C-alpha atoms as a printed R data frame, in Angstrom:
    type eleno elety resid chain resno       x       y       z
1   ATOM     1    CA   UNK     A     1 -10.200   4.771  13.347
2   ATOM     2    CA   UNK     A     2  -8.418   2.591  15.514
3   ATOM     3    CA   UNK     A     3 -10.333   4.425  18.632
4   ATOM     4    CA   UNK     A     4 -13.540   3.682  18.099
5   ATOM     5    CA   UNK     A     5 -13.103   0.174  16.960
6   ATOM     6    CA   UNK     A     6 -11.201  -0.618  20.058
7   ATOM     7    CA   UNK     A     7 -14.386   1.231  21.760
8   ATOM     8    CA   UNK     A     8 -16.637  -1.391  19.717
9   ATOM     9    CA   UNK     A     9 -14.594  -4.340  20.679
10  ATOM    10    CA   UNK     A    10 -15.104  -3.510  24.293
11  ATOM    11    CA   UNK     A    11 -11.823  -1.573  25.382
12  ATOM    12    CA   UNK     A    12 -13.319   1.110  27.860
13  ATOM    13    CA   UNK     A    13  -9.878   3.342  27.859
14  ATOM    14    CA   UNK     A    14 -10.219   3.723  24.172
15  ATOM    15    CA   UNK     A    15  -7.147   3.127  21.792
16  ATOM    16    CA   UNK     A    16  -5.752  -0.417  22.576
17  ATOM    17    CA   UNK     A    17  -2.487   1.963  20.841
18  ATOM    18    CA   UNK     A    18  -0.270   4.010  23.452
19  ATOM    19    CA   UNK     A    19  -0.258   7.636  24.039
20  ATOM    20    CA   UNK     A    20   2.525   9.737  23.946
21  ATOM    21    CA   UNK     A    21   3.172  11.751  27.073
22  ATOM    22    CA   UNK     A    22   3.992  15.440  27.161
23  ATOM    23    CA   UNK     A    23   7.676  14.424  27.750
24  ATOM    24    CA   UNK     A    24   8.405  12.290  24.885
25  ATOM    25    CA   UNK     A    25   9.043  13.835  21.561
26  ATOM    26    CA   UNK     A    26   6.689  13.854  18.434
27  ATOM    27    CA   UNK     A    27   7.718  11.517  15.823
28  ATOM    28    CA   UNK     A    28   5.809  13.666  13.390
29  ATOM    29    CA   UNK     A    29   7.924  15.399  10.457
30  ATOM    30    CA   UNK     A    30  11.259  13.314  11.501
31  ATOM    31    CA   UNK     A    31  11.158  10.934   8.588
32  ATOM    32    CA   UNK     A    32  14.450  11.108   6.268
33  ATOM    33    CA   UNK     A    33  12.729   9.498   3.347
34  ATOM    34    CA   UNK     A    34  10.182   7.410   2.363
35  ATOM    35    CA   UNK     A    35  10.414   3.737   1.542
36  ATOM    36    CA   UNK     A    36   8.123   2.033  -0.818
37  ATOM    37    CA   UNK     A    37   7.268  -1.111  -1.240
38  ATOM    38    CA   UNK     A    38   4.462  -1.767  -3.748
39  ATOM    39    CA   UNK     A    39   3.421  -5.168  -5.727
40  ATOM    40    CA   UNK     A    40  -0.195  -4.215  -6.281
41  ATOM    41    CA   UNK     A    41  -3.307  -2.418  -5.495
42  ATOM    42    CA   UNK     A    42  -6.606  -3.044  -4.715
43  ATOM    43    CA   UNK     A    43  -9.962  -1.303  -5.362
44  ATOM    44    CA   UNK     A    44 -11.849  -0.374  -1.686
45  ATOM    45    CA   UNK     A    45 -15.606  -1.751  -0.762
46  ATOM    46    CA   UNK     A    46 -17.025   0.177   1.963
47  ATOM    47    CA   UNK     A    47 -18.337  -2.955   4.519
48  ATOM    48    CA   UNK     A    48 -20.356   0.407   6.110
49  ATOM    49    CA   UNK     A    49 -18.485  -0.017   9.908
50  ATOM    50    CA   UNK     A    50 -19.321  -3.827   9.576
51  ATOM    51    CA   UNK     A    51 -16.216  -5.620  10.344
52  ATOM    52    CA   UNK     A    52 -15.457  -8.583   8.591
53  ATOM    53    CA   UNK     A    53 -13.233  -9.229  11.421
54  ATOM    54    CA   UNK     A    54 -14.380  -9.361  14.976
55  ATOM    55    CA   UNK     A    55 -10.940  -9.410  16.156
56  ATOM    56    CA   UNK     A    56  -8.106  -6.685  16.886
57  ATOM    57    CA   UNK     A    57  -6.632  -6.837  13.836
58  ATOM    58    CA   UNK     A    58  -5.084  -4.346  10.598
59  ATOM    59    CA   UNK     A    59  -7.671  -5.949   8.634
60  ATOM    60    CA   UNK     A    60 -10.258  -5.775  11.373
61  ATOM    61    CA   UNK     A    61  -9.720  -1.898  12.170
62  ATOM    62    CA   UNK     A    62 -10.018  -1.027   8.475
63  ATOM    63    CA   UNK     A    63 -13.893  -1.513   7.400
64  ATOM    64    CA   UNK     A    64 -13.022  -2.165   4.036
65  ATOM    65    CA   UNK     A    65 -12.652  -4.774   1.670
66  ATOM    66    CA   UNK     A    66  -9.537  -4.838  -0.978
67  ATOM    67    CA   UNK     A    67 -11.330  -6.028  -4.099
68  ATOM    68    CA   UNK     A    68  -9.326  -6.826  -6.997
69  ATOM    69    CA   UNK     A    69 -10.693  -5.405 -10.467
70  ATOM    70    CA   UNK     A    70 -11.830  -8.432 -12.830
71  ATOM    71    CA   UNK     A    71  -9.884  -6.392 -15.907
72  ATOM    72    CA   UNK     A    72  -6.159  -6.625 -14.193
73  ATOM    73    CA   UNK     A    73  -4.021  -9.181 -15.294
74  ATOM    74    CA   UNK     A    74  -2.623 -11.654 -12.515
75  ATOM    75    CA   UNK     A    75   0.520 -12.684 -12.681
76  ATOM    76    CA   UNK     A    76   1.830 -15.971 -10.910
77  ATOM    77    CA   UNK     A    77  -0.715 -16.045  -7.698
78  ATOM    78    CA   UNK     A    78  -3.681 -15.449  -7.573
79  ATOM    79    CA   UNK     A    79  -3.663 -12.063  -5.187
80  ATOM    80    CA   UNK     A    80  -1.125 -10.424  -7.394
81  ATOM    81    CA   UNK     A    81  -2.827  -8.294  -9.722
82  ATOM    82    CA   UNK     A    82  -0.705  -6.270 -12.289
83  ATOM    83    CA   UNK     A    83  -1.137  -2.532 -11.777
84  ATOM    84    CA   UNK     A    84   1.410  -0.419 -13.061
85  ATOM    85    CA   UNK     A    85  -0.939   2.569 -12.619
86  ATOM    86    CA   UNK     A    86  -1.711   1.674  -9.199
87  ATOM    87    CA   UNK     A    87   1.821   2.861  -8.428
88  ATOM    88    CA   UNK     A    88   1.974   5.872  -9.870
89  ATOM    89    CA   UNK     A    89  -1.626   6.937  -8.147
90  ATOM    90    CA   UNK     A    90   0.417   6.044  -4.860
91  ATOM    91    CA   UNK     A    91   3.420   7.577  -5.644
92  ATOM    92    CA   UNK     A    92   1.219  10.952  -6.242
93  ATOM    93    CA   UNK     A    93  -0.394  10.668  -2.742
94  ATOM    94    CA   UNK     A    94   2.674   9.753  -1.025
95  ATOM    95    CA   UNK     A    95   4.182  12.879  -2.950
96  ATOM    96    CA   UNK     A    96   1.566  15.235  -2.089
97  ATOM    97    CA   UNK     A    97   1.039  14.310   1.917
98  ATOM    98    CA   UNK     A    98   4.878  13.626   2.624
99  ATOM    99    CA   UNK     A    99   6.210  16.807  -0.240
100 ATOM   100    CA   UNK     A   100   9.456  16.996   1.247
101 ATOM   101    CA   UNK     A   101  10.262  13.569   1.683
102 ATOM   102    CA   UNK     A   102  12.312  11.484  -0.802
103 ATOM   103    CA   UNK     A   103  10.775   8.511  -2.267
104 ATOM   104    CA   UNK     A   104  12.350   5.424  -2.596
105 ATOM   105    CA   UNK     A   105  10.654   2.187  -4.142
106 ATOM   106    CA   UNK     A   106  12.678  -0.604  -2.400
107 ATOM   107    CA   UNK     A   107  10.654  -3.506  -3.545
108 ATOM   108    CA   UNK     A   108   8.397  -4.227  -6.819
109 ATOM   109    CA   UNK     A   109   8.188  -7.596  -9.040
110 ATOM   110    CA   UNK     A   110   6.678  -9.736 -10.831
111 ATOM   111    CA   UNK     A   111   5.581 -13.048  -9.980
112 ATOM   112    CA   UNK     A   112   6.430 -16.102 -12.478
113 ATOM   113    CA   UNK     A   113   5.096 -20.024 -12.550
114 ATOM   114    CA   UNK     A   114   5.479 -22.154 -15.234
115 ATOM   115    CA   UNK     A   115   7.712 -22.460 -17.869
116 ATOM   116    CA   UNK     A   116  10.152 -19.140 -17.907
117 ATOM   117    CA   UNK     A   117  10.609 -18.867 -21.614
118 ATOM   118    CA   UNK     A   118   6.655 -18.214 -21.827
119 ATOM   119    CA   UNK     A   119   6.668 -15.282 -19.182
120 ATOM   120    CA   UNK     A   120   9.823 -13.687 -20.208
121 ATOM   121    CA   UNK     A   121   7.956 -11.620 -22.077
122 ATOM   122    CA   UNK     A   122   5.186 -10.480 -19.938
123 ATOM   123    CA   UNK     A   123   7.879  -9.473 -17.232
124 ATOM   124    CA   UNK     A   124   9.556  -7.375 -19.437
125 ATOM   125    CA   UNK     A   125   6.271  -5.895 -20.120
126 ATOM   126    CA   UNK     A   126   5.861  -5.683 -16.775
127 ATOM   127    CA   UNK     A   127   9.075  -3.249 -15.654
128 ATOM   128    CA   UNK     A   128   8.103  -1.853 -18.957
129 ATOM   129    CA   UNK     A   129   4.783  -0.486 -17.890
130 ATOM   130    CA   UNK     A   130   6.067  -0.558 -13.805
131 ATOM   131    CA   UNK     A   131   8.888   2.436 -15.124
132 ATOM   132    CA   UNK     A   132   6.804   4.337 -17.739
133 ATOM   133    CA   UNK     A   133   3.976   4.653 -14.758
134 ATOM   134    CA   UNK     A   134   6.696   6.106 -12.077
135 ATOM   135    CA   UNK     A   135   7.956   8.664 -15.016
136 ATOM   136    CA   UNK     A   136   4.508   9.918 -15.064
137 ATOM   137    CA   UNK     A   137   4.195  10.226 -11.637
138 ATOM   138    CA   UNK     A   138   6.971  13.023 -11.804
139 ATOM   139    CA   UNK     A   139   8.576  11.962  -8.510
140 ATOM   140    CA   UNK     A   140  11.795  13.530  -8.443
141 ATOM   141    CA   UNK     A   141  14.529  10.812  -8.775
142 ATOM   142    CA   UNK     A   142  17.495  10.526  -6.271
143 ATOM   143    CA   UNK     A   143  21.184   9.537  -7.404
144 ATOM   144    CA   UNK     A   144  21.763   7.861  -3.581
C-alpha cells in the first residue's frame, strides 16, 4: 500500500505515514459509529502498479482507476453517476468489517440543473431507489 509506493517514489525510511510508538495507544476498535457519506460509486480498473500519478497523492497511492459504468444514469454533473445499489454493496462491507459499529449515512443527494419541474421527478425516484437499496442492505436502523 502506502509503503511501497512511498518506497517507489524514493522515500528510503518507507511510509511517508507516522508510526505509532509502543507508548501511544491503538486507535483500532475505538470507533463509536460509523459515518457515511456516499453520492456514488465507481467500477475499479487495475492500472497493474502503474501510477497514473507520479506524485504523493490518495489518487497516486491507489493503482486504480474509478471508471464509471456507461449504463448509470448521471444526474446534474457529469461525475455523479446514480447508483442506488452501489450503496447498499457498501453498506454490506462496511457492515461486515466494522459488525459492531452503528452506521450512519450523513450525506446522500441528488444533483439537479435545469429547469426543477423536469427533475422533480427523477429525484423522487432517486430517494426512492436510494431507501429501497439501504432496506435491503438490512443495516440495523438507529432511533439517535
Amino acid at each position: 500500500g502506502i509503503e511501497s509506493r512511498s518506497l517507489d517514489l524514493g522515500y528510503k525510511q518507507g511510509s511517508r505515514l507516522p508510526f505509532f510508538s509502543k507508548d501511544e495507544p491503538s486507535p483500532l476498535g475505538t470507533a463509536d459509529f460509523f459515518a457515511l457519506n456516499y453520492y456514488t460509486s465507481r467500477k475499479v480498473k487495475d492500472l497493474n502498479g502503474v501510477s497514473k500519478k507520479n506524485e504523493l497523492s490518495f489518487v497516486g497511492d491507489q493503482g486504480t482507476e474509478g471508471v464509471v459504468d456507461p449504463s448509470w444514469p448521471i444526474c446534474g454533473v457529469h461525475w455523479l453517476a446514480i447508483v442506488p445499489d452501489g450503496l447498499r454493496k457498501l453498506l454490506k462491507y462496511i457492515q461486515d468489517t466494522y459488525t459492531s459499529l452503528p452506521i450512519y449515512i450523513t450525506e446522500n443527494g441528488f444533483s439537479q440543473m435545469g429547469p426543477v419541474q423536469i427533475e422533480v421527478a427523477d429525484c423522487s425516484h432517486f430517494y426512492q431507489d436510494t431507501l429501497q437499496e439501504v432496506g435491503k442492505a438490512s443495516v440495523r436502523v438507529s432511533e439517535d
